[in-house]
mmCIF file of C-alpha atoms in Angstrom:
data_model
loop_
_atom_site.group_PDB
_atom_site.id
_atom_site.type_symbol
_atom_site.label_atom_id
_atom_site.label_comp_id
_atom_site.label_asym_id
_atom_site.label_seq_id
_atom_site.Cartn_x
_atom_site.Cartn_y
_atom_site.Cartn_z
ATOM 1 C CA MET A 1 67.427 -62.888 -51.078
ATOM 2 C CA ASN A 2 64.546 -60.982 -52.649
ATOM 3 C CA GLY A 3 63.208 -61.034 -56.210
ATOM 4 C CA THR A 4 62.953 -64.835 -56.111
ATOM 5 C CA THR A 5 59.164 -65.073 -55.983
ATOM 6 C CA GLU A 6 58.481 -65.647 -59.690
ATOM 7 C CA MET A 7 61.222 -68.225 -60.014
ATOM 8 C CA LEU A 8 60.170 -69.973 -56.852
ATOM 9 C CA LYS A 9 56.515 -70.244 -57.859
ATOM 10 C CA GLY A 10 56.721 -73.614 -59.535
ATOM 11 C CA VAL A 11 58.751 -75.281 -56.817
ATOM 12 C CA LEU A 12 57.002 -73.810 -53.808
ATOM 13 C CA GLU A 13 54.439 -76.604 -53.758
ATOM 14 C CA GLY A 14 57.168 -79.231 -53.336
ATOM 15 C CA VAL A 15 59.029 -77.138 -50.787
ATOM 16 C CA ILE A 16 55.882 -76.787 -48.696
ATOM 17 C CA LEU A 17 55.200 -80.528 -48.952
ATOM 18 C CA GLU A 18 58.713 -81.107 -47.590
ATOM 19 C CA ILE A 19 58.085 -78.725 -44.667
ATOM 20 C CA ILE A 20 54.757 -80.406 -43.861
ATOM 21 C CA LYS A 21 56.406 -83.829 -44.009
ATOM 22 C CA ARG A 22 58.692 -82.937 -41.100
ATOM 23 C CA HIS A 23 55.815 -82.373 -38.692
ATOM 24 C CA GLU A 24 52.186 -81.264 -38.614
ATOM 25 C CA THR A 25 52.150 -77.522 -39.147
ATOM 26 C CA TYR A 26 50.058 -74.505 -40.177
ATOM 27 C CA GLY A 27 50.285 -71.580 -42.611
ATOM 28 C CA TYR A 28 51.960 -69.041 -40.357
ATOM 29 C CA GLU A 29 54.629 -71.506 -39.238
ATOM 30 C CA ILE A 30 55.309 -72.607 -42.822
ATOM 31 C CA THR A 31 55.743 -68.966 -43.877
ATOM 32 C CA ASN A 32 58.188 -68.310 -41.035
ATOM 33 C CA ASN A 33 60.068 -71.446 -41.967
ATOM 34 C CA LEU A 34 60.448 -70.258 -45.575
ATOM 35 C CA GLN A 35 61.604 -66.834 -44.400
ATOM 36 C CA GLU A 36 64.234 -68.496 -42.223
ATOM 37 C CA TYR A 37 65.500 -70.207 -45.382
ATOM 38 C CA GLY A 38 65.976 -66.731 -46.852
ATOM 39 C CA PHE A 39 62.842 -66.506 -48.991
ATOM 40 C CA GLU A 40 61.966 -63.120 -47.547
ATOM 41 C CA ASP A 41 59.335 -62.177 -50.123
ATOM 42 C CA ILE A 42 57.025 -65.022 -49.247
ATOM 43 C CA VAL A 43 53.884 -63.801 -47.502
ATOM 44 C CA GLU A 44 51.375 -65.956 -45.688
ATOM 45 C CA GLY A 45 48.808 -65.303 -48.436
ATOM 46 C CA THR A 46 51.029 -67.093 -50.963
ATOM 47 C CA VAL A 47 51.365 -70.084 -48.666
ATOM 48 C CA TYR A 48 47.600 -69.992 -48.096
ATOM 49 C CA THR A 49 46.791 -70.422 -51.797
ATOM 50 C CA ILE A 50 49.294 -73.263 -52.155
ATOM 51 C CA LEU A 51 47.745 -74.999 -49.162
ATOM 52 C CA LEU A 52 44.362 -74.674 -50.914
ATOM 53 C CA ARG A 53 45.926 -76.443 -53.900
ATOM 54 C CA LEU A 54 47.425 -79.246 -51.792
ATOM 55 C CA GLU A 55 44.029 -79.742 -50.202
ATOM 56 C CA LYS A 56 42.262 -79.747 -53.579
ATOM 57 C CA LYS A 57 44.715 -82.367 -54.845
ATOM 58 C CA SER A 58 44.158 -84.433 -51.666
ATOM 59 C CA LEU A 59 47.860 -84.516 -50.789
ATOM 60 C CA VAL A 60 47.412 -83.445 -47.173
ATOM 61 C CA THR A 61 45.267 -84.271 -44.172
ATOM 62 C CA VAL A 62 43.685 -81.184 -42.645
ATOM 63 C CA THR A 63 42.647 -80.836 -39.013
ATOM 64 C CA LYS A 64 40.896 -77.724 -37.748
ATOM 65 C CA LYS A 65 41.892 -76.694 -34.245
ATOM 66 C CA LYS A 66 41.413 -73.582 -32.179
ATOM 67 C CA SER A 67 44.605 -71.523 -32.243
ATOM 68 C CA THR A 68 46.219 -70.100 -29.113
ATOM 69 C CA VAL A 69 44.854 -66.656 -29.996
ATOM 70 C CA GLY A 70 41.301 -67.904 -30.510
ATOM 71 C CA PRO A 71 40.138 -68.356 -34.125
ATOM 72 C CA MET A 72 40.104 -71.597 -36.079
ATOM 73 C CA ARG A 73 43.382 -72.668 -37.594
ATOM 74 C CA LYS A 74 44.015 -75.455 -40.091
ATOM 75 C CA PHE A 75 46.820 -77.912 -39.380
ATOM 76 C CA TYR A 76 48.325 -79.918 -42.190
ATOM 77 C CA SER A 77 50.048 -83.294 -42.324
ATOM 78 C CA LEU A 78 51.149 -85.337 -45.313
ATOM 79 C CA ASN A 79 49.057 -88.323 -46.437
ATOM 80 C CA GLU A 80 50.236 -91.228 -48.572
ATOM 81 C CA ALA A 81 49.493 -89.442 -51.872
ATOM 82 C CA GLY A 82 51.419 -86.441 -50.527
ATOM 83 C CA GLU A 83 54.454 -88.605 -49.711
ATOM 84 C CA LYS A 84 54.421 -89.970 -53.268
ATOM 85 C CA GLU A 85 54.084 -86.507 -54.769
ATOM 86 C CA LEU A 86 56.991 -85.293 -52.651
ATOM 87 C CA ASP A 87 59.195 -88.147 -53.922
ATOM 88 C CA LEU A 88 58.280 -87.168 -57.479
ATOM 89 C CA PHE A 89 59.029 -83.543 -56.690
ATOM 90 C CA TRP A 90 62.585 -84.346 -55.581
ATOM 91 C CA GLN A 91 63.125 -86.500 -58.671
ATOM 92 C CA ARG A 92 61.968 -83.652 -60.902
ATOM 93 C CA TRP A 93 64.080 -81.199 -58.947
ATOM 94 C CA THR A 94 67.201 -83.314 -59.377
ATOM 95 C CA PHE A 95 66.551 -83.430 -63.112
ATOM 96 C CA ILE A 96 65.858 -79.694 -63.478
ATOM 97 C CA SER A 97 68.724 -78.510 -61.298
ATOM 98 C CA GLY A 98 71.116 -80.940 -63.056
ATOM 99 C CA GLN A 99 70.169 -79.729 -66.514
ATOM 100 C CA ILE A 100 70.354 -76.075 -65.504
ATOM 101 C CA GLU A 101 73.780 -76.631 -63.943
ATOM 102 C CA ARG A 102 74.830 -78.171 -67.258
ATOM 103 C CA LEU A 103 73.668 -75.075 -69.140
ATOM 104 C CA LYS A 104 75.595 -72.893 -66.737
ATOM 105 C CA GLU A 105 78.778 -74.955 -67.122
ATOM 106 C CA GLU A 106 78.500 -74.848 -70.929
ATOM 107 C CA LYS A 107 78.214 -71.080 -70.766
ATOM 108 C CA LYS A 108 81.397 -70.922 -68.670
ATOM 109 C CA ASN A 109 83.331 -73.081 -71.139
ATOM 110 C CA GLU A 110 82.350 -70.851 -74.056
ATOM 111 C CA LYS A 111 84.102 -67.852 -72.552
ATOM 112 C CA MET B 1 7.577 -84.479 -56.301
ATOM 113 C CA LYS B 2 8.159 -81.356 -58.295
ATOM 114 C CA ASN B 3 6.761 -79.235 -55.470
ATOM 115 C CA LYS B 4 9.079 -80.894 -53.006
ATOM 116 C CA ASN B 5 12.066 -79.939 -55.162
ATOM 117 C CA VAL B 6 10.911 -76.347 -55.221
ATOM 118 C CA ILE B 7 10.562 -76.367 -51.426
ATOM 119 C CA ASP B 8 14.015 -77.927 -51.078
ATOM 120 C CA TYR B 9 15.375 -75.260 -53.352
ATOM 121 C CA PHE B 10 13.952 -72.435 -51.260
ATOM 122 C CA LYS B 11 15.126 -74.142 -48.082
ATOM 123 C CA GLN B 12 18.611 -74.234 -49.562
ATOM 124 C CA VAL B 13 18.442 -70.590 -50.639
ATOM 125 C CA HIS B 14 17.332 -69.672 -47.122
ATOM 126 C CA ALA B 15 20.117 -71.754 -45.520
ATOM 127 C CA ASP B 16 22.679 -70.119 -47.821
ATOM 128 C CA LYS B 17 21.372 -66.687 -46.904
ATOM 129 C CA VAL B 18 21.609 -67.437 -43.173
ATOM 130 C CA GLU B 19 25.149 -68.699 -43.707
ATOM 131 C CA TYR B 20 26.046 -65.605 -45.702
ATOM 132 C CA ASN B 21 24.650 -63.255 -43.053
ATOM 133 C CA LYS B 22 26.630 -65.065 -40.355
ATOM 134 C CA GLN B 23 29.719 -64.572 -42.477
ATOM 135 C CA MET B 24 29.045 -60.852 -42.839
ATOM 136 C CA ALA B 25 28.519 -60.507 -39.075
ATOM 137 C CA ARG B 26 31.928 -62.115 -38.451
ATOM 138 C CA LEU B 27 33.496 -59.810 -41.026
ATOM 139 C CA LYS B 28 32.258 -56.737 -39.139
ATOM 140 C CA GLU B 29 34.294 -57.864 -36.117
ATOM 141 C CA LEU B 30 37.556 -57.599 -38.095
ATOM 142 C CA PRO B 31 39.802 -54.489 -38.302
ATOM 143 C CA SER B 32 38.766 -52.088 -41.070
ATOM 144 C CA ASP B 33 41.782 -52.870 -43.338
ATOM 145 C CA TYR B 34 40.753 -56.538 -43.265
ATOM 146 C CA GLN B 35 37.162 -55.627 -44.128
ATOM 147 C CA ILE B 36 38.277 -53.550 -47.120
ATOM 148 C CA VAL B 37 40.463 -56.336 -48.527
ATOM 149 C CA TYR B 38 37.920 -59.085 -47.844
ATOM 150 C CA LYS B 39 35.162 -57.208 -49.658
ATOM 151 C CA GLU B 40 37.418 -56.567 -52.649
ATOM 152 C CA VAL B 41 38.481 -60.211 -52.865
ATOM 153 C CA GLN B 42 34.856 -61.290 -52.555
ATOM 154 C CA LYS B 43 33.861 -58.906 -55.342
ATOM 155 C CA PHE B 44 36.622 -60.329 -57.543
ATOM 156 C CA LEU B 45 35.603 -63.946 -56.879
ATOM 157 C CA TRP B 46 31.916 -63.240 -57.625
ATOM 158 C CA GLU B 47 32.987 -61.893 -61.024
ATOM 159 C CA PHE B 48 34.180 -65.353 -62.008
ATOM 160 C CA THR B 49 31.546 -67.555 -60.485
ATOM 161 C CA ALA B 50 29.807 -70.137 -62.653
ATOM 162 C CA GLY B 51 26.212 -71.002 -61.865
ATOM 163 C CA ASP B 52 24.496 -69.386 -58.872
ATOM 164 C CA GLY B 53 27.787 -68.921 -57.044
ATOM 165 C CA MET B 54 26.641 -70.586 -53.842
ATOM 166 C CA ASP B 55 29.570 -72.990 -54.071
ATOM 167 C CA MET B 56 31.726 -69.914 -53.475
ATOM 168 C CA LEU B 57 30.458 -69.717 -49.889
ATOM 169 C CA PRO B 58 32.713 -72.444 -48.382
ATOM 170 C CA PRO B 59 35.921 -70.975 -49.886
ATOM 171 C CA MET B 60 34.851 -67.496 -48.733
ATOM 172 C CA LEU B 61 34.268 -68.874 -45.255
ATOM 173 C CA GLU B 62 37.709 -70.421 -45.337
ATOM 174 C CA LEU B 63 39.193 -67.073 -46.302
ATOM 175 C CA LEU B 64 37.394 -65.549 -43.330
ATOM 176 C CA ASP B 65 39.014 -68.128 -40.995
ATOM 177 C CA PHE B 66 42.376 -67.198 -42.478
ATOM 178 C CA PHE B 67 41.718 -63.478 -42.012
ATOM 179 C CA GLU B 68 40.479 -63.945 -38.439
ATOM 180 C CA ASP B 69 43.672 -65.775 -37.563
ATOM 181 C CA GLY B 70 45.778 -63.017 -39.144
ATOM 182 C CA ALA B 71 43.853 -60.258 -37.368
ATOM 183 C CA ALA B 72 44.117 -62.086 -34.029
ATOM 184 C CA ASN B 73 47.905 -62.072 -34.482
ATOM 185 C CA ASN B 74 47.830 -58.304 -35.164
ATOM 186 C CA ILE B 75 49.306 -58.672 -38.648
ATOM 187 C CA PRO B 76 48.393 -55.762 -40.975
ATOM 188 C CA VAL B 77 46.302 -57.226 -43.792
ATOM 189 C CA LEU B 78 48.678 -56.211 -46.608
ATOM 190 C CA GLN B 79 51.498 -57.938 -44.778
ATOM 191 C CA LEU B 80 49.351 -61.059 -44.573
ATOM 192 C CA VAL B 81 48.232 -61.314 -48.208
ATOM 193 C CA GLY B 82 50.956 -59.154 -49.797
ATOM 194 C CA GLU B 83 50.698 -55.706 -51.391
ATOM 195 C CA ASP B 84 49.414 -57.208 -54.637
ATOM 196 C CA VAL B 85 45.920 -58.160 -53.495
ATOM 197 C CA GLY B 86 44.822 -58.661 -57.117
ATOM 198 C CA SER B 87 47.303 -61.504 -57.541
ATOM 199 C CA PHE B 88 46.287 -62.979 -54.209
ATOM 200 C CA ALA B 89 42.630 -62.924 -55.330
ATOM 201 C CA GLU B 90 43.570 -64.494 -58.662
ATOM 202 C CA ASN B 91 45.539 -67.282 -56.968
ATOM 203 C CA THR B 92 42.690 -67.909 -54.543
ATOM 204 C CA LEU B 93 40.238 -68.144 -57.451
ATOM 205 C CA HIS B 94 42.537 -70.576 -59.227
ATOM 206 C CA GLU B 95 42.989 -72.887 -56.242
ATOM 207 C CA MET B 96 39.585 -72.893 -54.592
ATOM 208 C CA GLN B 97 37.108 -75.691 -55.000
ATOM 209 C CA ALA B 98 34.198 -74.027 -56.755
ATOM 210 C CA LYS B 99 32.910 -73.795 -60.299
ATOM 211 C CA THR B 100 34.514 -70.811 -61.979
ATOM 212 C CA ARG B 101 33.759 -69.261 -65.334
ATOM 213 C CA ILE B 102 37.374 -69.457 -66.367
ATOM 214 C CA ASN B 103 37.515 -73.233 -65.773
ATOM 215 C CA GLU B 104 34.216 -73.709 -67.591
ATOM 216 C CA LEU B 105 35.534 -71.680 -70.547
ATOM 217 C CA LYS B 106 38.728 -73.770 -70.649
ATOM 218 C CA ARG B 107 36.824 -77.051 -70.402
ATOM 219 C CA LYS B 108 34.370 -76.089 -73.167
ATOM 220 C CA MET B 109 37.176 -74.835 -75.376
ATOM 221 C CA ASN B 110 39.070 -78.132 -75.092
ATOM 222 C CA GLU B 111 35.866 -80.069 -75.795
ATOM 223 C CA ARG B 112 35.127 -77.988 -78.906
ATOM 224 C CA ILE B 113 38.656 -78.448 -80.229
ATOM 225 C CA ALA B 114 38.633 -82.206 -79.619
ATOM 226 C CA LYS B 115 35.246 -82.461 -81.357
ATOM 227 C CA LYS B 116 36.236 -80.311 -84.351
ATOM 228 C CA ILE B 117 39.567 -82.059 -84.864
ATOM 229 C CA SER B 118 37.950 -85.492 -84.669
ATOM 230 C CA GLU B 119 35.465 -84.375 -87.345
ATOM 231 C CA GLU B 120 38.206 -83.224 -89.731
#
């Protein structure tokens, strides 16, 4: 589905943490992963800036390795702080999605 | 002691310049669309630097790594960063680890407000 970028912005950080948690990965693979989930608008540049943020917040461990095509590529895995942040993310998500569902249900009942 | 600091300073300036030139040499190896976008993003980031801007070099180098990887995979640059390069540059500025004018302005603003309110 397209047109989801703005809405997705705030949750993308948590989603990417979840993807990294599964196994050590890199920007291009994360982007492909998101596209497979139907977030077609996501470009690698968006993932890149979120990875900068995760690094700045010390939520990931970064290893630089040579990629198969030659240049340096950064590989990301979750550290302890990242695991904690991911738990918090899912808690917040449960709260937000629950409340929004409630709003939607109330709207239905009004009709 | 003071002289030593001056020497250290010039040594640092020289080291930064060498690093910068290396960066520019690597940039010239990239496809022309990548060069155009890189230069524009760089120009944008310089606009918001706080201080002498030398702390912008590591994030710029990181961006170069990212671009080199994209170019090696034959991805057109606008497909890599998105059509809206301005937003990409803005997000990069926001997330990179360097002193930026915007963060300095925000920090000083909050300090002023806290000070003024406490004096009320």
